[in-house]
mmCIF file of C-alpha atoms in Angstrom:
data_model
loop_
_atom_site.group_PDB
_atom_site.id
_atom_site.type_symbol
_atom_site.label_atom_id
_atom_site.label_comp_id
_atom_site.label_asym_id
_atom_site.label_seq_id
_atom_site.Cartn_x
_atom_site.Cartn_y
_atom_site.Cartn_z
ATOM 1 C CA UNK A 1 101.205 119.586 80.723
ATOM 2 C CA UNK A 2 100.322 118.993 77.013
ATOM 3 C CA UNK A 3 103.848 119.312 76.753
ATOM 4 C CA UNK A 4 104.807 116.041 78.889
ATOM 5 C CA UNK A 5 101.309 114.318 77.562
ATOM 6 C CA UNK A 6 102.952 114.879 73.844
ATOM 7 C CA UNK A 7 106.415 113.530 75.104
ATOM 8 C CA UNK A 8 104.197 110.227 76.060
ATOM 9 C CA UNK A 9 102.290 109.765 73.375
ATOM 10 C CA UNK A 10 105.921 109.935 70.944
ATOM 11 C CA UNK A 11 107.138 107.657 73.472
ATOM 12 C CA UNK A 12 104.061 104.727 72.997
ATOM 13 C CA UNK A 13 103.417 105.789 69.041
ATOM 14 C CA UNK A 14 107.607 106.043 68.086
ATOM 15 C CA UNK A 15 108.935 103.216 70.110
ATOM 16 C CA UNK A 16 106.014 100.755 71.623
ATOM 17 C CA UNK A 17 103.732 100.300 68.555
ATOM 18 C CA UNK A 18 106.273 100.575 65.197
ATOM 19 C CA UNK A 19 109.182 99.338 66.263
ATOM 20 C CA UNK A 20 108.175 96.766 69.043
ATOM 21 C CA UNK A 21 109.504 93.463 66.876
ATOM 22 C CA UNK A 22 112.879 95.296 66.141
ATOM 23 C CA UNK A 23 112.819 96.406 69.772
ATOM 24 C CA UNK A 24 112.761 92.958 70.695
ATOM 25 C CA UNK A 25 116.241 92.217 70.183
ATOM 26 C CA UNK A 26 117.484 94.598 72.594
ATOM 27 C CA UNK A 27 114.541 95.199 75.137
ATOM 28 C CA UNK A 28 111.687 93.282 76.782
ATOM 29 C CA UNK A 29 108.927 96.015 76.167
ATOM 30 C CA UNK A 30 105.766 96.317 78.385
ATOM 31 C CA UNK A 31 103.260 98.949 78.413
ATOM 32 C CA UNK A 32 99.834 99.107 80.129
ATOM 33 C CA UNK A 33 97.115 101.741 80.453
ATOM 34 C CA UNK A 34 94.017 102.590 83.329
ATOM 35 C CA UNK A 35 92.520 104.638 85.808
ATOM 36 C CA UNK A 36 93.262 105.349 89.732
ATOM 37 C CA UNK A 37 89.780 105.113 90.261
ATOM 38 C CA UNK A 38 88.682 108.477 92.608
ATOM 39 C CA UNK A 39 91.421 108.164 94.459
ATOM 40 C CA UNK A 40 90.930 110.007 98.062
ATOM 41 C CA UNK A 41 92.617 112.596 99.107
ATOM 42 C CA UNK A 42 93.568 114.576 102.568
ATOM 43 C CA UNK A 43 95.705 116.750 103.858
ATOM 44 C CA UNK A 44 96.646 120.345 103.505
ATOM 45 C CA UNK A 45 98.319 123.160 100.783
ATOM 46 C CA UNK A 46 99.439 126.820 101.110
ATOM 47 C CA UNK A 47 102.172 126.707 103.984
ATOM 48 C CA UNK A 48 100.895 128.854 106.656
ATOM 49 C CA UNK A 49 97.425 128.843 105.235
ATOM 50 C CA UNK A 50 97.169 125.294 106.021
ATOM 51 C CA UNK A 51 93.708 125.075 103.139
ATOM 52 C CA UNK A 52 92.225 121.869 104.286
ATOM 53 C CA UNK A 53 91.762 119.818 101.010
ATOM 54 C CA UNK A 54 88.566 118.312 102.308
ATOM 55 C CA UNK A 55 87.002 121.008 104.637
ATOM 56 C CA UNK A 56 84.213 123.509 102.970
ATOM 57 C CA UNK A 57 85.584 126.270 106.291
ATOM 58 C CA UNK A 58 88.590 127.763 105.037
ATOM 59 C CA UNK A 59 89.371 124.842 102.956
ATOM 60 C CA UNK A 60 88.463 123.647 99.443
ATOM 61 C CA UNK A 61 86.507 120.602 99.871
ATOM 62 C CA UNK A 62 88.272 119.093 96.782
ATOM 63 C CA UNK A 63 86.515 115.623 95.521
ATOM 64 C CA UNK A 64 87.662 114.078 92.480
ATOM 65 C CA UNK A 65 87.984 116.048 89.099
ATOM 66 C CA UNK A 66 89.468 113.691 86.361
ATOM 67 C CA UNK A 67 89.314 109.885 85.257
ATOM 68 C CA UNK A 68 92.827 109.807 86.993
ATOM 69 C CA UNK A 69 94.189 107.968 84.179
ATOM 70 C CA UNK A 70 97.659 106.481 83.940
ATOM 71 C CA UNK A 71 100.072 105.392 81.076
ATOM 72 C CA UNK A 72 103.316 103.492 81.518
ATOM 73 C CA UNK A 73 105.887 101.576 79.526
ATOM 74 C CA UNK A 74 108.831 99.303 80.370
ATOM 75 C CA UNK A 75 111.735 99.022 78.168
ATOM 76 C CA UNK A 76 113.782 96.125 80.284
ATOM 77 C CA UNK A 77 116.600 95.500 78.837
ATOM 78 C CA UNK A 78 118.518 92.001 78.142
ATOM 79 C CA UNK A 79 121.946 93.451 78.071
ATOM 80 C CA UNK A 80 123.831 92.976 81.129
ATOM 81 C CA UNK A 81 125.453 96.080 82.774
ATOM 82 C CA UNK A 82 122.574 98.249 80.290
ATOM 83 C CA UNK A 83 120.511 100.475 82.132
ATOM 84 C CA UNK A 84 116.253 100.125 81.558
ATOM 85 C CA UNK A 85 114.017 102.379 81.900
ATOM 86 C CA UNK A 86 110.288 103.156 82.395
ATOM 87 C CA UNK A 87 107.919 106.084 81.765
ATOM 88 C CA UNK A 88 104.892 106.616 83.071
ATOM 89 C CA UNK A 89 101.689 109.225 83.158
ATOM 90 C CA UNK A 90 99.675 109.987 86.035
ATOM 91 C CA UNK A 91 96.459 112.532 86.218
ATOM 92 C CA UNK A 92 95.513 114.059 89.318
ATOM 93 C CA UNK A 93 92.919 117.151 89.354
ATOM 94 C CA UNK A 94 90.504 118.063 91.675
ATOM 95 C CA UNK A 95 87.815 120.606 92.075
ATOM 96 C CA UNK A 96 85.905 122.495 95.221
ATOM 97 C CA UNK A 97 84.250 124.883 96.514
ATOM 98 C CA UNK A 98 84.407 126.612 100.097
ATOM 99 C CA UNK A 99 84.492 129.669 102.700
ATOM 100 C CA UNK A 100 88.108 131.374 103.071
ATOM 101 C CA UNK A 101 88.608 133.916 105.620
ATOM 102 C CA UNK A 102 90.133 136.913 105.209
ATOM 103 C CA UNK A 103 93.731 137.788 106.334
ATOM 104 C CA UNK A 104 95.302 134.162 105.400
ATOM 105 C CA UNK A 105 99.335 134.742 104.415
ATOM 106 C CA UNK A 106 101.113 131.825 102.495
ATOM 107 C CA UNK A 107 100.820 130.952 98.315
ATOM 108 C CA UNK A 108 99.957 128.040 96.436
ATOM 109 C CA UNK A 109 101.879 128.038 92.799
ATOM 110 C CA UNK A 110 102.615 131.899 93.127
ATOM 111 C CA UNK A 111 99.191 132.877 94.018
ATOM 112 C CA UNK A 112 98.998 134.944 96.957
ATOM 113 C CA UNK A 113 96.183 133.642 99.563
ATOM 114 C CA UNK A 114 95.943 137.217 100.745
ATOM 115 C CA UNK A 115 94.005 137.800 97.564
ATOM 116 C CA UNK A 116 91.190 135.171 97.838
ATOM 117 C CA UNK A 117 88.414 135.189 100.664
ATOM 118 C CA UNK A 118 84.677 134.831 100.743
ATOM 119 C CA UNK A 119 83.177 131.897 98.472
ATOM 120 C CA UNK A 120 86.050 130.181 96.311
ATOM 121 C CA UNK A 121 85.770 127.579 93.678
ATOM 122 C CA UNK A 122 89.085 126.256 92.841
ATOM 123 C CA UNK A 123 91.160 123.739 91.407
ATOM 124 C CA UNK A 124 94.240 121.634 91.769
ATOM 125 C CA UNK A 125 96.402 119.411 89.372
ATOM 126 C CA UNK A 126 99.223 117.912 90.441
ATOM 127 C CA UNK A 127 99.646 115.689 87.207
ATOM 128 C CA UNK A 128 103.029 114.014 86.977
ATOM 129 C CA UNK A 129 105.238 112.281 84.481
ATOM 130 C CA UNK A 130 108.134 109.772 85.938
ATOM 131 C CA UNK A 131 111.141 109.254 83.833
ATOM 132 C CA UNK A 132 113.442 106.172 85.325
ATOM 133 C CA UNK A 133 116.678 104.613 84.969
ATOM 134 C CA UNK A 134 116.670 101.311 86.473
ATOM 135 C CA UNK A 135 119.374 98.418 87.184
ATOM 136 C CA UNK A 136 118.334 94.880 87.314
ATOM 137 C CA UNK A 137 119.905 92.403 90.066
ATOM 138 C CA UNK A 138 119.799 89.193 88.189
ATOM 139 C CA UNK A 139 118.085 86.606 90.312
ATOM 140 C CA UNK A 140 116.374 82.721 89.409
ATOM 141 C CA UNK A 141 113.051 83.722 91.160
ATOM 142 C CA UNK A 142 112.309 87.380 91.758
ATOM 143 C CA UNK A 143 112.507 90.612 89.674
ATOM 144 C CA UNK A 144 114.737 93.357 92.155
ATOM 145 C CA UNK A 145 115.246 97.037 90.008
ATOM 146 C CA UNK A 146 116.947 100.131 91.552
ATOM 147 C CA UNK A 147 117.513 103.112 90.053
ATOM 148 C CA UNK A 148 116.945 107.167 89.864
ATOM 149 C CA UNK A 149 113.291 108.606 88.676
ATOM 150 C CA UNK A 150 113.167 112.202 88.036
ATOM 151 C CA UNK A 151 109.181 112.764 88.521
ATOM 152 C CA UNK A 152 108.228 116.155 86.621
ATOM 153 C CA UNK A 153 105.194 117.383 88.285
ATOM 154 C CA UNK A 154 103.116 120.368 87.033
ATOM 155 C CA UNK A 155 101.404 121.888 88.982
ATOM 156 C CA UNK A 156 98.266 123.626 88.243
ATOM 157 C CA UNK A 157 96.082 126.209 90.507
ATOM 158 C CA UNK A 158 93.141 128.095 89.684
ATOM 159 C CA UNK A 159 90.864 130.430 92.383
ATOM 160 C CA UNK A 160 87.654 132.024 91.902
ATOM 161 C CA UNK A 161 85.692 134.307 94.033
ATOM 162 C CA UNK A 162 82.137 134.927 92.874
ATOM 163 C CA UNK A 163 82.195 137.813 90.159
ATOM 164 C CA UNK A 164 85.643 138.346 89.911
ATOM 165 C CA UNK A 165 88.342 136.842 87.493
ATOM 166 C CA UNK A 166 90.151 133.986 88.385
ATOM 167 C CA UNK A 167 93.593 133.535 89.474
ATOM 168 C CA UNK A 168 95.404 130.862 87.754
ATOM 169 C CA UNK A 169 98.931 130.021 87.735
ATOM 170 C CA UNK A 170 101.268 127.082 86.703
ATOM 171 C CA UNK A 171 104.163 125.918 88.262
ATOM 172 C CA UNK A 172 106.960 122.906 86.731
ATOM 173 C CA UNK A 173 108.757 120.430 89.527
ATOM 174 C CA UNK A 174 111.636 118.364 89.348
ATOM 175 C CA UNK A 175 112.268 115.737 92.151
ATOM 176 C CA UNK A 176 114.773 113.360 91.820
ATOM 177 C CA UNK A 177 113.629 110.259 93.650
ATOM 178 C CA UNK A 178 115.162 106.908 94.461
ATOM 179 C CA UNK A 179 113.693 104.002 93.001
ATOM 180 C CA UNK A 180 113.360 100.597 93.762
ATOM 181 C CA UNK A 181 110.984 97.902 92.797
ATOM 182 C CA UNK A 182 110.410 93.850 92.946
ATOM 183 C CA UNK A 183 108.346 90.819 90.775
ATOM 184 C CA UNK A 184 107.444 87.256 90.824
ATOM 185 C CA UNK A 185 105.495 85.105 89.039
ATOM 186 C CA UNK A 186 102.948 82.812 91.066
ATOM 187 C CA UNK A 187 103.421 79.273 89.900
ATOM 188 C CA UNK A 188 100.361 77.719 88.092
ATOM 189 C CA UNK A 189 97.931 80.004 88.450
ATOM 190 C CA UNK A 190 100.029 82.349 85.499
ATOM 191 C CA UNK A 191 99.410 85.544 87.879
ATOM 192 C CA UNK A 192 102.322 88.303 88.260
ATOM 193 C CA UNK A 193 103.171 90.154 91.735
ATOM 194 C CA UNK A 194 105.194 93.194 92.432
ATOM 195 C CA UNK A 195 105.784 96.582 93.812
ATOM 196 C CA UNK A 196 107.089 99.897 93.253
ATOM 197 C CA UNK A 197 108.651 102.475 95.383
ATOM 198 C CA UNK A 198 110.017 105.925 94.950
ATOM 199 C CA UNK A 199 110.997 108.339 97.459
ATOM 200 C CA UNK A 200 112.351 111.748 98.238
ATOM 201 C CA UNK A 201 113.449 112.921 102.066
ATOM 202 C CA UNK A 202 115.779 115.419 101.800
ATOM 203 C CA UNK A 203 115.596 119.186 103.291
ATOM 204 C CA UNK A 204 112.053 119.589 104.236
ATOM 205 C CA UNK A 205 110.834 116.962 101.459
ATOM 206 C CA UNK A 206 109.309 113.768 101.953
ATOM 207 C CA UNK A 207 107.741 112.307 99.057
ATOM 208 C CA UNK A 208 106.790 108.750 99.001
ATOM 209 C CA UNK A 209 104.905 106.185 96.295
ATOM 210 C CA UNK A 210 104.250 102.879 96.850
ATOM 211 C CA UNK A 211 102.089 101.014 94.372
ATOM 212 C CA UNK A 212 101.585 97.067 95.043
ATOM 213 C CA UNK A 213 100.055 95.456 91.933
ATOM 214 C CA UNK A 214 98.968 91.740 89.915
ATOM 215 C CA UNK A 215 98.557 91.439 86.776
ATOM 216 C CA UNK A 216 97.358 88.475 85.010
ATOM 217 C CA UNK A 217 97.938 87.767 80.914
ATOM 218 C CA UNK A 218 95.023 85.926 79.040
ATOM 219 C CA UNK A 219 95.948 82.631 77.216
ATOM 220 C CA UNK A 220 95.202 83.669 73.661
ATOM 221 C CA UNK A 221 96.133 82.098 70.450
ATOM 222 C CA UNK A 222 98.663 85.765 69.615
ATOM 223 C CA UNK A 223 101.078 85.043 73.099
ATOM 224 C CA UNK A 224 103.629 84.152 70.505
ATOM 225 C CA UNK A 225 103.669 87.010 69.735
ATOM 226 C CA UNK A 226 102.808 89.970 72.683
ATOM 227 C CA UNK A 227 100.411 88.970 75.602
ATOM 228 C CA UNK A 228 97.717 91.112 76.632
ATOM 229 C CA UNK A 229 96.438 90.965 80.233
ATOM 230 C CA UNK A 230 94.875 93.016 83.125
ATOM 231 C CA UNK A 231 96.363 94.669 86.063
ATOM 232 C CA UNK A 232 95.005 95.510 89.250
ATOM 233 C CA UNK A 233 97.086 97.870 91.888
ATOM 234 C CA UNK A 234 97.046 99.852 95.213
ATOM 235 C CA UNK A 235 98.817 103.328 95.051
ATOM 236 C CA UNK A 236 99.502 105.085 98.087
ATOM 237 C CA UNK A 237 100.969 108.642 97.272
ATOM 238 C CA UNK A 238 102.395 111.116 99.783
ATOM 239 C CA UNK A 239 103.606 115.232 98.885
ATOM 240 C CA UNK A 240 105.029 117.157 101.719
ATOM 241 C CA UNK A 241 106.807 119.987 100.866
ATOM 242 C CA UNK A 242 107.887 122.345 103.953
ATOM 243 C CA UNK A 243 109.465 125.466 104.292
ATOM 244 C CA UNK A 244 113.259 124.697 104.069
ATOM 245 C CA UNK A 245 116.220 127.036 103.719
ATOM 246 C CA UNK A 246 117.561 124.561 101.316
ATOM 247 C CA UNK A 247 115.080 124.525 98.670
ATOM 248 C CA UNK A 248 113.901 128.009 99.085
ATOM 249 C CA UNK A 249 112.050 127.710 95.367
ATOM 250 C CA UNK A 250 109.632 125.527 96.755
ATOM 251 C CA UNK A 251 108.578 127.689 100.022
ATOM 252 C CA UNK A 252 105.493 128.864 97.900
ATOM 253 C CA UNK A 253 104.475 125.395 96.774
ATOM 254 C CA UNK A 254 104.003 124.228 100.453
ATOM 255 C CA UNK A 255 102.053 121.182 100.547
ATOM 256 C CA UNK A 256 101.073 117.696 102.946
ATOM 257 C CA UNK A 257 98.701 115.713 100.729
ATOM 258 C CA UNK A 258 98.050 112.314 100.462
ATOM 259 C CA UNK A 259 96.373 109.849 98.026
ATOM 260 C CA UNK A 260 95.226 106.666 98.031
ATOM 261 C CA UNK A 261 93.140 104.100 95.923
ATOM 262 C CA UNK A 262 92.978 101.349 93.949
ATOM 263 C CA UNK A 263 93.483 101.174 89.811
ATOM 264 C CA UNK A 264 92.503 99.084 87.012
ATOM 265 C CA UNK A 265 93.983 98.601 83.897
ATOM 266 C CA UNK A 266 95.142 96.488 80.855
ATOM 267 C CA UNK A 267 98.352 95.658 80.237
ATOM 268 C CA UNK A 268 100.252 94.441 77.243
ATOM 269 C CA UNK A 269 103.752 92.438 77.365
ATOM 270 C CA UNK A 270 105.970 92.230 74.118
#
């Protein structure tokens, strides 16, 4: 993961910061930065374990391990028949403790849930990076993108029983997702509307993220230059992964999470 946070920090200190004014010419450039704030989380991991992510009985009674921040930038271009694109961040880790019984069958990032009963601490990252390719459909009052995002998710697992070493192990995920997405400006009141969607259903996948958002710039004396704002957002984000005969690779990454919470951020537009 320091791998992908690297990649995003060349992305905002190489292209967003230096070479914004030069940028210009080609590419409307926005960028923002905050925090899903403790998002909540349900559901289940492990396949045929079925590890509750909420119960303390057989389950790991995760609660929220990280700021969750997020970093994104737009590079929209003005071209017609160019292709934009976005990048953006996301943290996700968790932490908990509970009972596991003995005997479960199933794996979570290559570790084998045979080997873990009794008390176990663990915990879970599912931080992800989403790299998009995006087509505008030019139109006098709304903002309509579609597109491709390949979301790179790492995946990060670490078990503990009392007094004996941990099991940790890593795992690197490639989905290619549709993308689509949609913004207006409200009249008057200077406040900006919009959504995003990406999604995956195909062979025992169904991954789905929806985040609904405003953002508002403040009048300041430098708007001539870049405007700097806040943004406020809803994120809704669902990972089921099944057992499928088509994507075999991913039988031991089984999963049925969801998240969901509200962010805050700034934003800057340039």
């Amino acid at each position: 993961m320091k791998k992908i946070m690297s990649a995003v920090s060349l992305v905002v200190s190489l292209v967003v910061l230096p070479f914004s004014s030069n940028a210009k010419i080609l590419f409307d450039i926005n960028a923002g930065a905050g925090s899903w704030i403790n998002p909540t989380v349900t559901g289940t991991v492990g396949g045929d374990a079925n590890i509750d992510m909420q119960s303390a009985n057989n389950g790991f009674a995760y609660k929220d391990d990280s700021l969750g921040y997020y970093v994104w930038a737009d590079f929209d271009t003005i071209v017609p028949f160019v292709p934009s694109f976005r990048v953006k961040y996301q943290q996700l880790a968790y932490a908990g403790t509970g009972e596991i019984n003995a005997g479960l069958t199933g794996q979570i990032a290559s570790i084998d849930l045979a080997d873990i009963s009794g008390t176990v601490t663990s915990e879970l990252e599912l931080n992800y990076l989403d790299a998009i390719v995006k087509f505008g459909i030019p139109l006098p009052i709304i903002d309509i993108n579609f597109g491709v995002n390949a979301r790179i998710t790492q995946m990060y697992f670490r078990a503990q029983e009392a007094n004996l070493p941990a099991l940790e192990a890593n795992q690197l995920l490639v989905f290619p997702m549709g993308y689509l997405s949609a913004s207006a400006k409200i009249p008057v009141v200077g406040i900006e509307v919009g959504g995003e969607y990406s999604t995956l259903p195909l062979g025992g996948i169904n991954i789905l993220d929806t985040n609904i958002y405003a953002r508002y710039f403040i009048p300041l004396p430098s708007n001539l230059l870049f405007k700097v704002g806040i943004e406020a957002s809803y994120h809704e984000y669902h990972l089921g992964i099944e057992q499928s005969d088509l994507l075999p690779f991913l039988n031991d990454v089984q999963s049925d999470i969801d998240f969901k919470g509200y962010s805050i951020g700034l934003t800057a537009k340039f």
